[in-house]
mmCIF file of C-alpha atoms and ligand atoms in Angstrom:
data_model
loop_
_atom_site.group_PDB
_atom_site.id
_atom_site.type_symbol
_atom_site.label_atom_id
_atom_site.label_comp_id
_atom_site.label_asym_id
_atom_site.label_seq_id
_atom_site.Cartn_x
_atom_site.Cartn_y
_atom_site.Cartn_z
ATOM 1 C CA MET L 1 8.322 -11.693 22.118
ATOM 2 C CA LYS L 2 6.459 -8.645 22.854
ATOM 3 C CA THR L 3 2.676 -9.467 21.707
ATOM 4 C CA LYS L 4 0.700 -6.200 23.129
ATOM 5 C CA ARG L 5 -2.009 -5.735 20.684
ATOM 6 C CA ALA L 6 -2.869 -6.313 16.884
ATOM 7 C CA LEU L 7 -1.416 -3.306 14.887
ATOM 8 C CA PHE L 8 -2.627 -2.781 11.219
ATOM 9 C CA ILE L 9 -0.365 -0.294 9.558
ATOM 10 C CA SER L 10 -0.537 0.130 5.123
ATOM 11 C CA PHE L 11 2.196 1.813 3.274
ATOM 12 C CA GLU L 12 1.031 3.874 0.048
ATOM 13 C CA GLY L 13 2.130 6.128 -2.356
ATOM 14 C CA ILE L 14 3.018 6.502 -6.187
ATOM 15 C CA ASP L 15 5.552 4.043 -7.856
ATOM 16 C CA GLY L 16 9.114 4.955 -6.912
ATOM 17 C CA SER L 17 7.775 7.249 -3.782
ATOM 18 C CA GLY L 18 9.916 5.219 -1.218
ATOM 19 C CA LYS L 19 7.294 3.622 0.635
ATOM 20 C CA SER L 20 8.775 0.043 0.092
ATOM 21 C CA THR L 21 12.342 1.260 1.663
ATOM 22 C CA GLN L 22 10.028 2.620 4.714
ATOM 23 C CA VAL L 23 8.159 -0.219 5.571
ATOM 24 C CA LYS L 24 11.234 -2.270 5.494
ATOM 25 C CA MET L 25 13.014 -0.050 7.804
ATOM 26 C CA LEU L 26 9.885 -0.601 10.060
ATOM 27 C CA TYR L 27 9.556 -4.123 9.861
ATOM 28 C CA HIS L 28 12.868 -4.452 11.129
ATOM 29 C CA TYR L 29 12.652 -2.001 13.241
ATOM 30 C CA LEU L 30 9.731 -3.652 15.313
ATOM 31 C CA LEU L 31 11.617 -7.324 14.985
ATOM 32 C CA ASN L 32 14.395 -5.833 17.026
ATOM 33 C CA GLU L 33 11.848 -4.366 19.393
ATOM 34 C CA GLY L 34 10.653 -8.256 20.031
ATOM 35 C CA TYR L 35 7.302 -7.619 17.941
ATOM 36 C CA VAL L 36 5.739 -10.616 16.053
ATOM 37 C CA VAL L 37 5.275 -8.435 12.789
ATOM 38 C CA HIS L 38 4.252 -9.597 9.658
ATOM 39 C CA LEU L 39 5.019 -7.337 6.128
ATOM 40 C CA PHE L 40 3.007 -8.099 3.074
ATOM 41 C CA ARG L 41 3.131 -6.650 -0.275
ATOM 42 C CA GLU L 42 0.151 -6.055 -2.439
ATOM 43 C CA PRO L 43 -0.556 -7.533 -4.803
ATOM 44 C CA GLY L 44 0.963 -10.583 -3.404
ATOM 45 C CA GLY L 45 1.529 -12.293 -0.299
ATOM 46 C CA THR L 46 0.005 -16.199 -0.945
ATOM 47 C CA SER L 47 0.604 -18.296 -3.683
ATOM 48 C CA ILE L 48 -2.759 -17.613 -5.411
ATOM 49 C CA SER L 49 -1.813 -13.885 -5.113
ATOM 50 C CA GLU L 50 1.309 -13.878 -6.269
ATOM 51 C CA LYS L 51 0.009 -15.697 -9.397
ATOM 52 C CA ILE L 52 -2.885 -12.853 -9.921
ATOM 53 C CA ARG L 53 -0.153 -10.383 -9.305
ATOM 54 C CA SER L 54 1.719 -11.726 -12.250
ATOM 55 C CA ILE L 55 -1.138 -11.182 -14.653
ATOM 56 C CA LEU L 56 -1.823 -7.587 -13.330
ATOM 57 C CA LEU L 57 1.792 -6.404 -13.836
ATOM 58 C CA ASP L 58 2.557 -8.187 -17.081
ATOM 59 C CA LYS L 59 3.175 -5.531 -19.795
ATOM 60 C CA ASN L 60 1.601 -7.724 -22.535
ATOM 61 C CA ASN L 61 -1.717 -7.461 -20.695
ATOM 62 C CA VAL L 62 -2.649 -4.423 -22.730
ATOM 63 C CA GLU L 63 -6.133 -5.369 -23.493
ATOM 64 C CA MET L 64 -7.134 -5.570 -19.587
ATOM 65 C CA THR L 65 -10.512 -3.707 -18.936
ATOM 66 C CA PRO L 66 -10.377 -1.702 -15.781
ATOM 67 C CA ILE L 67 -12.872 -3.827 -14.457
ATOM 68 C CA ALA L 68 -11.112 -6.518 -14.786
ATOM 69 C CA GLU L 69 -8.131 -4.798 -13.009
ATOM 70 C CA VAL L 70 -10.065 -3.656 -9.771
ATOM 71 C CA LEU L 71 -11.220 -7.377 -9.844
ATOM 72 C CA LEU L 72 -7.971 -9.145 -9.611
ATOM 73 C CA TYR L 73 -6.744 -6.714 -7.547
ATOM 74 C CA PHE L 74 -9.913 -7.270 -4.699
ATOM 75 C CA ALA L 75 -9.154 -11.264 -5.123
ATOM 76 C CA SER L 76 -5.527 -11.188 -4.558
ATOM 77 C CA ARG L 77 -6.414 -9.025 -1.469
ATOM 78 C CA ASN L 78 -9.249 -11.588 0.086
ATOM 79 C CA GLN L 79 -7.168 -14.333 -0.693
ATOM 80 C CA LEU L 80 -4.505 -12.594 1.455
ATOM 81 C CA LEU L 81 -6.506 -11.411 4.354
ATOM 82 C CA HIS L 82 -8.008 -14.936 4.793
ATOM 83 C CA GLU L 83 -5.008 -16.925 4.726
ATOM 84 C CA LYS L 84 -2.698 -14.274 6.548
ATOM 85 C CA VAL L 85 -3.779 -10.992 7.587
ATOM 86 C CA LEU L 86 -6.920 -11.757 9.699
ATOM 87 C CA PRO L 87 -5.425 -14.889 11.567
ATOM 88 C CA ALA L 88 -2.165 -12.760 12.477
ATOM 89 C CA LEU L 89 -4.544 -9.789 13.601
ATOM 90 C CA GLU L 90 -6.382 -12.133 15.659
ATOM 91 C CA ARG L 91 -3.444 -13.511 17.237
ATOM 92 C CA GLY L 92 -2.488 -9.885 18.593
ATOM 93 C CA GLU L 93 0.385 -9.648 16.260
ATOM 94 C CA ILE L 94 1.488 -6.395 13.921
ATOM 95 C CA VAL L 95 0.586 -6.371 10.094
ATOM 96 C CA LEU L 96 2.603 -3.895 7.723
ATOM 97 C CA MET L 97 1.176 -4.077 4.239
ATOM 98 C CA ASP L 98 3.018 -2.444 1.254
ATOM 99 C CA ARG L 99 0.008 -1.320 -0.410
ATOM 100 C CA TYR L 100 -3.717 -2.227 0.444
ATOM 101 C CA VAL L 101 -7.351 -0.974 -0.313
ATOM 102 C CA ASP L 102 -6.110 2.903 -0.878
ATOM 103 C CA SER L 103 -3.847 1.865 -3.725
ATOM 104 C CA SER L 104 -7.285 0.083 -5.328
ATOM 105 C CA ARG L 105 -8.681 3.860 -4.623
ATOM 106 C CA ALA L 106 -6.133 5.977 -5.947
ATOM 107 C CA TYR L 107 -5.173 3.609 -8.717
ATOM 108 C CA GLN L 108 -8.456 2.155 -10.005
ATOM 109 C CA GLY L 109 -10.867 4.238 -8.482
ATOM 110 C CA VAL L 110 -9.141 7.796 -9.821
ATOM 111 C CA GLY L 111 -6.551 6.706 -11.846
ATOM 112 C CA ARG L 112 -9.122 4.673 -14.027
ATOM 113 C CA ALA L 113 -12.020 7.059 -13.331
ATOM 114 C CA LEU L 114 -14.003 4.019 -11.778
ATOM 115 C CA GLY L 115 -15.117 6.078 -9.082
ATOM 116 C CA ALA L 116 -15.563 5.804 -5.390
ATOM 117 C CA ARG L 117 -19.081 3.780 -5.645
ATOM 118 C CA PRO L 118 -17.916 0.821 -6.832
ATOM 119 C CA LEU L 119 -14.776 0.950 -4.661
ATOM 120 C CA ASN L 120 -16.712 1.283 -1.548
ATOM 121 C CA TYR L 121 -18.662 -1.553 -2.318
ATOM 122 C CA LEU L 122 -15.855 -3.975 -3.428
ATOM 123 C CA THR L 123 -14.033 -2.637 0.019
ATOM 124 C CA LYS L 124 -17.352 -3.642 2.278
ATOM 125 C CA PHE L 125 -17.301 -7.133 0.058
ATOM 126 C CA ALA L 126 -13.781 -8.255 -0.193
ATOM 127 C CA THR L 127 -12.296 -7.119 3.011
ATOM 128 C CA TYR L 128 -15.346 -6.606 5.289
ATOM 129 C CA ASP L 129 -14.322 -2.955 5.426
ATOM 130 C CA ARG L 130 -11.251 -4.033 7.841
ATOM 131 C CA LYS L 131 -9.131 -0.694 7.506
ATOM 132 C CA PRO L 132 -5.619 -0.362 8.943
ATOM 133 C CA GLU L 133 -5.276 1.878 12.089
ATOM 134 C CA LEU L 134 -2.816 4.145 10.555
ATOM 135 C CA THR L 135 -1.988 4.643 6.876
ATOM 136 C CA ILE L 136 1.320 6.514 5.672
ATOM 137 C CA LEU L 137 1.381 8.395 2.349
ATOM 138 C CA VAL L 138 4.719 8.806 1.165
ATOM 139 C CA ASP L 139 4.035 11.939 -1.148
ATOM 140 C CA LEU L 140 6.872 12.459 -3.994
ATOM 141 C CA PRO L 141 6.471 15.032 -7.084
ATOM 142 C CA LEU L 142 5.792 12.732 -10.159
ATOM 143 C CA GLU L 143 9.150 14.138 -11.700
ATOM 144 C CA THR L 144 11.155 12.890 -8.761
ATOM 145 C CA ALA L 145 9.538 9.205 -8.443
ATOM 146 C CA GLU L 146 10.135 9.088 -12.384
ATOM 147 C CA ASP L 147 13.540 9.637 -11.929
ATOM 148 C CA ARG L 148 14.398 7.042 -9.242
ATOM 149 C CA LEU L 149 12.527 4.599 -11.438
ATOM 150 C CA SER L 150 14.313 5.352 -14.789
ATOM 151 C CA GLU L 151 16.831 2.517 -14.258
ATOM 152 C CA LYS L 152 14.354 -0.078 -13.395
ATOM 153 C CA ASN L 153 12.439 -2.184 -16.032
ATOM 154 C CA LEU L 154 9.014 -0.752 -15.826
ATOM 155 C CA ASP L 155 6.029 -2.688 -15.308
ATOM 156 C CA ARG L 156 2.453 -1.886 -16.976
ATOM 157 C CA PHE L 157 1.463 0.732 -14.143
ATOM 158 C CA GLU L 158 5.213 2.093 -13.699
ATOM 159 C CA SER L 159 4.967 2.947 -17.577
ATOM 160 C CA GLU L 160 1.742 4.624 -17.484
ATOM 161 C CA SER L 161 1.644 7.972 -18.480
ATOM 162 C CA MET L 162 2.234 11.166 -16.430
ATOM 163 C CA GLN L 163 -1.468 12.253 -16.229
ATOM 164 C CA PHE L 164 -2.239 8.814 -14.951
ATOM 165 C CA LYS L 165 0.160 9.227 -12.122
ATOM 166 C CA ARG L 166 -0.781 12.960 -11.626
ATOM 167 C CA LYS L 167 -4.429 11.635 -10.677
ATOM 168 C CA VAL L 168 -3.367 8.725 -8.737
ATOM 169 C CA ARG L 169 -0.832 11.144 -6.675
ATOM 170 C CA SER L 170 -4.130 13.648 -6.385
ATOM 171 C CA GLY L 171 -6.140 10.711 -5.489
ATOM 172 C CA TYR L 172 -4.357 9.787 -2.603
ATOM 173 C CA LEU L 173 -3.973 13.321 -1.087
ATOM 174 C CA ASN L 174 -7.578 13.727 -1.509
ATOM 175 C CA LEU L 175 -8.096 10.355 0.529
ATOM 176 C CA ALA L 176 -6.024 11.269 2.959
ATOM 177 C CA LYS L 177 -8.051 15.163 3.312
ATOM 178 C CA LYS L 178 -10.693 13.138 3.749
ATOM 179 C CA GLU L 179 -9.544 10.906 6.836
ATOM 180 C CA PRO L 180 -7.059 12.884 8.706
ATOM 181 C CA SER L 181 -7.099 10.623 11.559
ATOM 182 C CA ARG L 182 -5.844 7.471 10.095
ATOM 183 C CA TYR L 183 -3.156 8.883 7.447
ATOM 184 C CA LEU L 184 0.300 10.243 7.979
ATOM 185 C CA VAL L 185 1.333 11.920 5.175
ATOM 186 C CA VAL L 186 5.096 12.506 5.205
ATOM 187 C CA ASP L 187 7.382 14.474 2.286
ATOM 188 C CA GLY L 188 9.252 11.569 0.324
ATOM 189 C CA ARG L 189 11.944 13.975 -0.861
ATOM 190 C CA ALA L 190 13.552 13.991 2.668
ATOM 191 C CA SER L 191 16.084 11.503 3.556
ATOM 192 C CA PRO L 192 15.690 7.243 4.341
ATOM 193 C CA ASP L 193 16.542 8.249 7.908
ATOM 194 C CA ASP L 194 14.278 11.419 8.459
ATOM 195 C CA LEU L 195 11.336 10.145 6.770
ATOM 196 C CA PHE L 196 11.798 7.088 9.322
ATOM 197 C CA ARG L 197 12.051 9.385 12.356
ATOM 198 C CA GLN L 198 8.809 10.786 11.455
ATOM 199 C CA ILE L 199 7.207 7.060 10.762
ATOM 200 C CA LYS L 200 8.334 5.443 14.030
ATOM 201 C CA LEU L 201 7.156 8.439 16.027
ATOM 202 C CA ARG L 202 3.732 8.056 14.980
ATOM 203 C CA VAL L 203 3.923 3.984 15.269
ATOM 204 C CA GLN L 204 5.343 4.648 19.076
ATOM 205 C CA GLU L 205 1.861 6.430 19.676
ATOM 206 C CA LEU L 206 0.313 3.449 18.757
ATOM 207 C CA LEU L 207 2.025 1.400 20.554
ATOM 208 C CA ASP L 208 2.205 2.859 23.856
HETATM 209 P P1 ADP K 1 8.347 2.331 -4.172
HETATM 210 O O1 ADP K 1 8.414 1.233 -2.836
HETATM 211 O O2 ADP K 1 7.498 3.522 -3.505
HETATM 212 O O3 ADP K 1 8.167 2.000 -5.390
HETATM 213 P P2 ADP K 1 11.174 2.144 -2.931
HETATM 214 O O4 ADP K 1 11.237 2.153 -1.407
HETATM 215 O O5 ADP K 1 11.410 0.921 -4.099
HETATM 216 O O6 ADP K 1 9.883 2.981 -3.734
HETATM 217 O O7 ADP K 1 12.292 3.233 -3.772
HETATM 218 C C1 ADP K 1 12.450 3.663 -5.108
HETATM 219 C C2 ADP K 1 13.973 4.076 -5.197
HETATM 220 O O8 ADP K 1 13.830 5.207 -4.867
HETATM 221 C C3 ADP K 1 14.933 2.888 -5.001
HETATM 222 O O9 ADP K 1 15.870 3.064 -5.949
HETATM 223 C C4 ADP K 1 15.498 3.719 -3.245
HETATM 224 O O10 ADP K 1 16.717 2.979 -3.013
HETATM 225 C C5 ADP K 1 15.320 5.332 -3.793
HETATM 226 N N1 ADP K 1 14.640 5.815 -2.874
HETATM 227 C C6 ADP K 1 13.944 5.429 -1.480
HETATM 228 N N2 ADP K 1 13.632 6.370 -0.505
HETATM 229 C C7 ADP K 1 14.110 7.354 -1.309
HETATM 230 C C8 ADP K 1 14.742 8.696 -0.530
HETATM 231 N N3 ADP K 1 14.084 8.843 0.757
HETATM 232 N N4 ADP K 1 15.085 9.354 -0.896
HETATM 233 C C9 ADP K 1 16.094 9.167 -2.361
HETATM 234 N N5 ADP K 1 15.882 7.871 -2.669
HETATM 235 C C10 ADP K 1 14.965 7.199 -2.024
HETATM 236 P P1 TYD K 2 4.827 -2.941 -7.261
HETATM 237 O O1 TYD K 2 5.954 -3.536 -8.159
HETATM 238 O O2 TYD K 2 4.552 -3.924 -6.093
HETATM 239 O O3 TYD K 2 4.705 -1.421 -7.368
HETATM 240 P P2 TYD K 2 5.518 -0.813 -6.062
HETATM 241 O O4 TYD K 2 7.182 -0.982 -5.399
HETATM 242 O O5 TYD K 2 5.595 1.165 -6.346
HETATM 243 O O6 TYD K 2 4.805 -1.105 -4.387
HETATM 244 O O7 TYD K 2 3.515 -3.004 -8.400
HETATM 245 C C1 TYD K 2 2.429 -2.768 -7.827
HETATM 246 C C2 TYD K 2 1.537 -2.061 -8.954
HETATM 247 O O8 TYD K 2 -0.137 -2.377 -8.826
HETATM 248 C C3 TYD K 2 1.745 -0.405 -8.613
HETATM 249 O O9 TYD K 2 2.152 0.062 -9.718
HETATM 250 C C4 TYD K 2 0.129 -0.073 -8.291
HETATM 251 C C5 TYD K 2 -0.589 -0.997 -8.833
HETATM 252 N N1 TYD K 2 -1.653 -1.128 -7.611
HETATM 253 C C6 TYD K 2 -2.780 -0.924 -8.570
HETATM 254 O O10 TYD K 2 -3.403 -0.298 -9.141
HETATM 255 N N2 TYD K 2 -3.603 -0.834 -7.397
HETATM 256 C C7 TYD K 2 -3.784 -2.077 -6.177
HETATM 257 O O11 TYD K 2 -4.920 -1.847 -5.749
HETATM 258 C C8 TYD K 2 -2.608 -2.344 -5.691
HETATM 259 C C9 TYD K 2 -2.377 -2.873 -4.427
HETATM 260 C C10 TYD K 2 -1.143 -2.322 -6.478
#
């Protein structure tokens, strides 16, 4: 097993952007290369976090306030950090996240209009400002993402209005503009193999 150095990478994008496909490809690639690598999806990843996930995604929870929502995301995240992510990074392993703090910034901060201040505070309080070294944003026009989701049984966020999704997408693009060195933005209209080639190149640079 290769245990070169800890590496923390997150994948972000609107629902249906193709990020889960990419994070899984990277996971299997790194495993094959002999690295110790973990893949977590948010919300979830621990038994408490999975319970919180089912509350958050339940389509019947229409009365949930934006503040209750953001606190639940950070509660799930803090539990996952303590149980799994921080110990793995301390052991010098690779952690891949299918969504992390930037999801809360884009969906709750921008989509739900909570603003940057509470998100900055919660990020410090509940994640100790532990940022990924690299965040891959798979950007995709809303209409293309809608087409990809149309076959699925949609959850609470996937059923949101186009206006909400538009805000989330532009929220992500603004975050990437503010921190260009942490972000790799890829065009999700490319084929899975094409996207993976771009992502692998950047990850390889970090590992070398
Ligand atoms: P997300 O995790 O961002 O919601 P997924 O990776 O689950 O997205 O992909 C959503 C759907 O789009 C799936 O049916 C998947 O097979 C398909 N898909 C994923 N990546 C691509 C791509 N690059 N081009 C076309 N379709 C894709
Ligand atoms: P999931 O089915 O995992 O979506 P995807 O496959 O697109 O990643 O559902 C997670 C949903 O939760 C997704 O719609 C985005 C939303 N979300 C937030 O609103 N804030 C957050 O902090 C996180 C992590 C997710």
